[in-house]
Amino acid sequence: MSEEEQVSSEDQALADEWAAALAEADTNTDQDDIDAMLEQSSGPAKASMQEFPSQQNTEEALTTLGGPNLDVILDIPVSISMEVGSADISIRNLLQLNQGSVVELDRLAGEPLDVLVNGTLIAHGEVVVVNEKFGIRLTDVISPSERIKKLR
């Protein structure tokens, strides 16, 4: 018997069991309900479990926050941006902007910039020049516990 035939016969047996159970419980159940329940209960074909090596040192599995191992997410890219300031202007004034226009921001000169990661404030910093490129020196980093509170 091929693998496809075996899987389909297993699905059919499961469908028959559901149909019998539903018939006992409620005679008003229709075939659509049975199909929906079958789709919820049956997943992809069963695969054999692989043995994964056990971790040698459980302390390495914990992060500094005392949580689970975060190595799996450390390579996920995030967007980091620096916000100099912001301003609210009308659409009329927005359409009148051209080269040389000046927009007044809500920050004072010399005030630290906001450092945002995916839109969440994580630090404050000041502008520096490194090898003729702009950079930012972090002056105040928000603690990990405060960052987690902001996410909730």
Short mmCIF file of C-alpha atoms in Angstrom, two decimals:
data_model
loop_
_atom_site.label_atom_id
_atom_site.label_comp_id
_atom_site.label_asym_id
_atom_site.label_seq_id
_atom_site.Cartn_x
_atom_site.Cartn_y
_atom_site.Cartn_z
CA MET A 1 0.00 0.00 0.00
CA SER A 2 1.47 3.36 -0.97
CA GLU A 3 1.98 6.17 1.57
CA GLU A 4 -0.83 8.27 0.01
CA GLU A 5 -3.29 5.39 0.30
CA GLN A 6 -2.26 4.79 3.92
CA VAL A 7 -2.70 8.46 4.85
CA SER A 8 -6.06 8.67 3.14
CA SER A 9 -7.27 5.47 4.83
CA GLU A 10 -6.16 6.89 8.19
CA ASP A 11 -8.03 10.11 7.42
CA GLN A 12 -11.08 8.11 6.42
CA ALA A 13 -10.96 6.08 9.64
CA LEU A 14 -10.69 9.28 11.66
CA ALA A 15 -13.60 10.80 9.72
CA ASP A 16 -15.69 7.70 10.40
CA GLU A 17 -14.92 7.91 14.12
CA TRP A 18 -15.91 11.58 14.19
CA ALA A 19 -19.10 10.87 12.27
CA ALA A 20 -20.07 8.07 14.67
CA ALA A 21 -19.31 10.22 17.73
CA LEU A 22 -21.26 13.15 16.34
CA ALA A 23 -24.18 10.94 15.42
CA GLU A 24 -24.31 9.72 19.02
CA ALA A 25 -24.01 13.21 20.48
CA ASP A 26 -26.26 15.15 18.14
CA THR A 27 -28.33 13.95 15.24
CA ASN A 28 -28.61 17.51 13.83
CA THR A 29 -24.90 17.74 12.86
CA ASP A 30 -24.34 18.08 9.13
CA GLN A 31 -21.41 17.00 6.93
CA ASP A 32 -19.88 20.51 6.89
CA ASP A 33 -19.47 20.39 10.68
CA ILE A 34 -17.84 16.98 10.43
CA ASP A 35 -15.44 18.20 7.73
CA ALA A 36 -14.52 21.27 9.80
CA MET A 37 -13.78 19.16 12.86
CA LEU A 38 -11.76 16.73 10.79
CA GLU A 39 -9.63 19.55 9.36
CA GLN A 40 -8.99 20.90 12.87
CA SER A 41 -7.96 17.54 14.29
CA SER A 42 -5.90 16.16 11.42
CA GLY A 43 -2.64 17.90 10.67
CA PRO A 44 0.08 16.98 8.22
CA ALA A 45 1.13 13.37 7.90
CA LYS A 46 2.92 12.09 10.98
CA ALA A 47 6.70 12.25 10.73
CA SER A 48 9.17 10.40 12.88
CA MET A 49 10.59 12.40 15.78
CA GLN A 50 14.23 13.34 15.60
CA GLU A 51 16.50 13.14 18.59
CA PHE A 52 17.98 16.51 19.44
CA PRO A 53 21.18 16.71 21.44
CA SER A 54 20.62 17.72 25.03
CA GLN A 55 22.12 20.98 26.14
CA GLN A 56 25.36 20.55 28.05
CA ASN A 57 24.95 23.59 30.25
CA THR A 58 21.48 24.80 31.21
CA GLU A 59 22.89 28.14 32.41
CA GLU A 60 23.82 28.95 28.81
CA ALA A 61 20.17 28.44 27.86
CA LEU A 62 19.06 31.29 30.09
CA THR A 63 19.35 34.92 29.10
CA THR A 64 20.26 37.79 31.37
CA LEU A 65 16.53 38.37 31.83
CA GLY A 66 16.12 34.88 33.26
CA GLY A 67 14.01 33.70 30.32
CA PRO A 68 14.38 31.01 27.70
CA ASN A 69 17.22 30.76 25.20
CA LEU A 70 16.90 33.67 22.76
CA ASP A 71 19.60 32.51 20.32
CA VAL A 72 16.92 31.63 17.77
CA ILE A 73 15.84 35.27 17.37
CA LEU A 74 19.19 37.06 17.59
CA ASP A 75 19.65 37.19 13.80
CA ILE A 76 16.21 38.67 13.01
CA PRO A 77 16.67 42.10 11.39
CA VAL A 78 14.97 45.11 12.98
CA SER A 79 14.67 48.74 11.86
CA ILE A 80 16.56 51.28 13.95
CA SER A 81 15.91 54.98 13.48
CA MET A 82 16.95 58.22 15.14
CA GLU A 83 14.36 60.92 15.63
CA VAL A 84 15.62 64.50 15.75
CA GLY A 85 12.17 65.88 16.48
CA SER A 86 8.70 66.26 15.05
CA ALA A 87 6.25 68.95 14.03
CA ASP A 88 2.58 69.17 13.20
CA ILE A 89 1.78 71.26 10.13
CA SER A 90 -1.29 71.71 7.98
CA ILE A 91 -1.55 70.19 4.53
CA ARG A 92 -1.56 73.74 3.09
CA ASN A 93 1.86 74.42 4.66
CA LEU A 94 3.10 70.97 3.66
CA LEU A 95 2.25 71.67 0.00
CA GLN A 96 4.06 75.01 0.18
CA LEU A 97 7.37 73.44 1.29
CA ASN A 98 10.19 73.69 -1.24
CA GLN A 99 13.96 73.68 -1.30
CA GLY A 100 15.30 75.96 1.43
CA SER A 101 12.14 75.85 3.57
CA VAL A 102 12.67 75.49 7.33
CA VAL A 103 10.39 73.39 9.52
CA GLU A 104 10.58 74.16 13.24
CA LEU A 105 10.77 71.00 15.35
CA ASP A 106 9.60 70.42 18.91
CA ARG A 107 13.15 69.90 20.26
CA LEU A 108 15.69 72.39 21.49
CA ALA A 109 19.15 72.57 19.90
CA GLY A 110 21.53 70.21 21.70
CA GLU A 111 18.71 68.08 23.13
CA PRO A 112 19.35 64.32 22.77
CA LEU A 113 17.87 62.35 19.87
CA ASP A 114 15.47 59.44 20.36
CA VAL A 115 16.71 56.03 19.21
CA LEU A 116 13.80 53.86 18.09
CA VAL A 117 13.81 50.16 17.21
CA ASN A 118 10.71 49.15 15.26
CA GLY A 119 9.06 52.31 16.57
CA THR A 120 9.84 51.62 20.25
CA LEU A 121 12.07 54.03 22.18
CA ILE A 122 15.16 52.21 23.47
CA ALA A 123 17.72 55.00 24.04
CA HIS A 124 18.71 58.65 23.73
CA GLY A 125 21.86 59.83 22.01
CA GLU A 126 23.85 62.60 20.42
CA VAL A 127 25.01 63.06 16.83
CA VAL A 128 28.68 62.35 16.08
CA VAL A 129 30.74 62.20 12.90
CA VAL A 130 32.70 59.00 12.23
CA ASN A 131 34.85 58.75 9.08
CA GLU A 132 32.87 61.58 7.46
CA LYS A 133 29.57 59.78 8.16
CA PHE A 134 26.95 60.64 10.74
CA GLY A 135 26.59 58.36 13.72
CA ILE A 136 24.98 58.46 17.13
CA ARG A 137 26.58 58.06 20.55
CA LEU A 138 24.13 56.54 23.01
CA THR A 139 23.94 58.64 26.16
CA ASP A 140 21.05 56.93 27.95
CA VAL A 141 19.80 53.40 27.27
CA ILE A 142 16.43 52.31 28.61
CA SER A 143 16.68 49.20 30.80
CA PRO A 144 15.50 45.88 29.33
CA SER A 145 12.70 45.63 31.91
CA GLU A 146 11.40 49.10 30.93
CA ARG A 147 11.54 48.15 27.22
CA ILE A 148 9.50 45.01 27.91
CA LYS A 149 6.91 47.07 29.85
CA LYS A 150 6.55 49.39 26.82
CA LEU A 151 5.84 46.41 24.56
CA ARG A 152 2.87 45.28 26.66
#
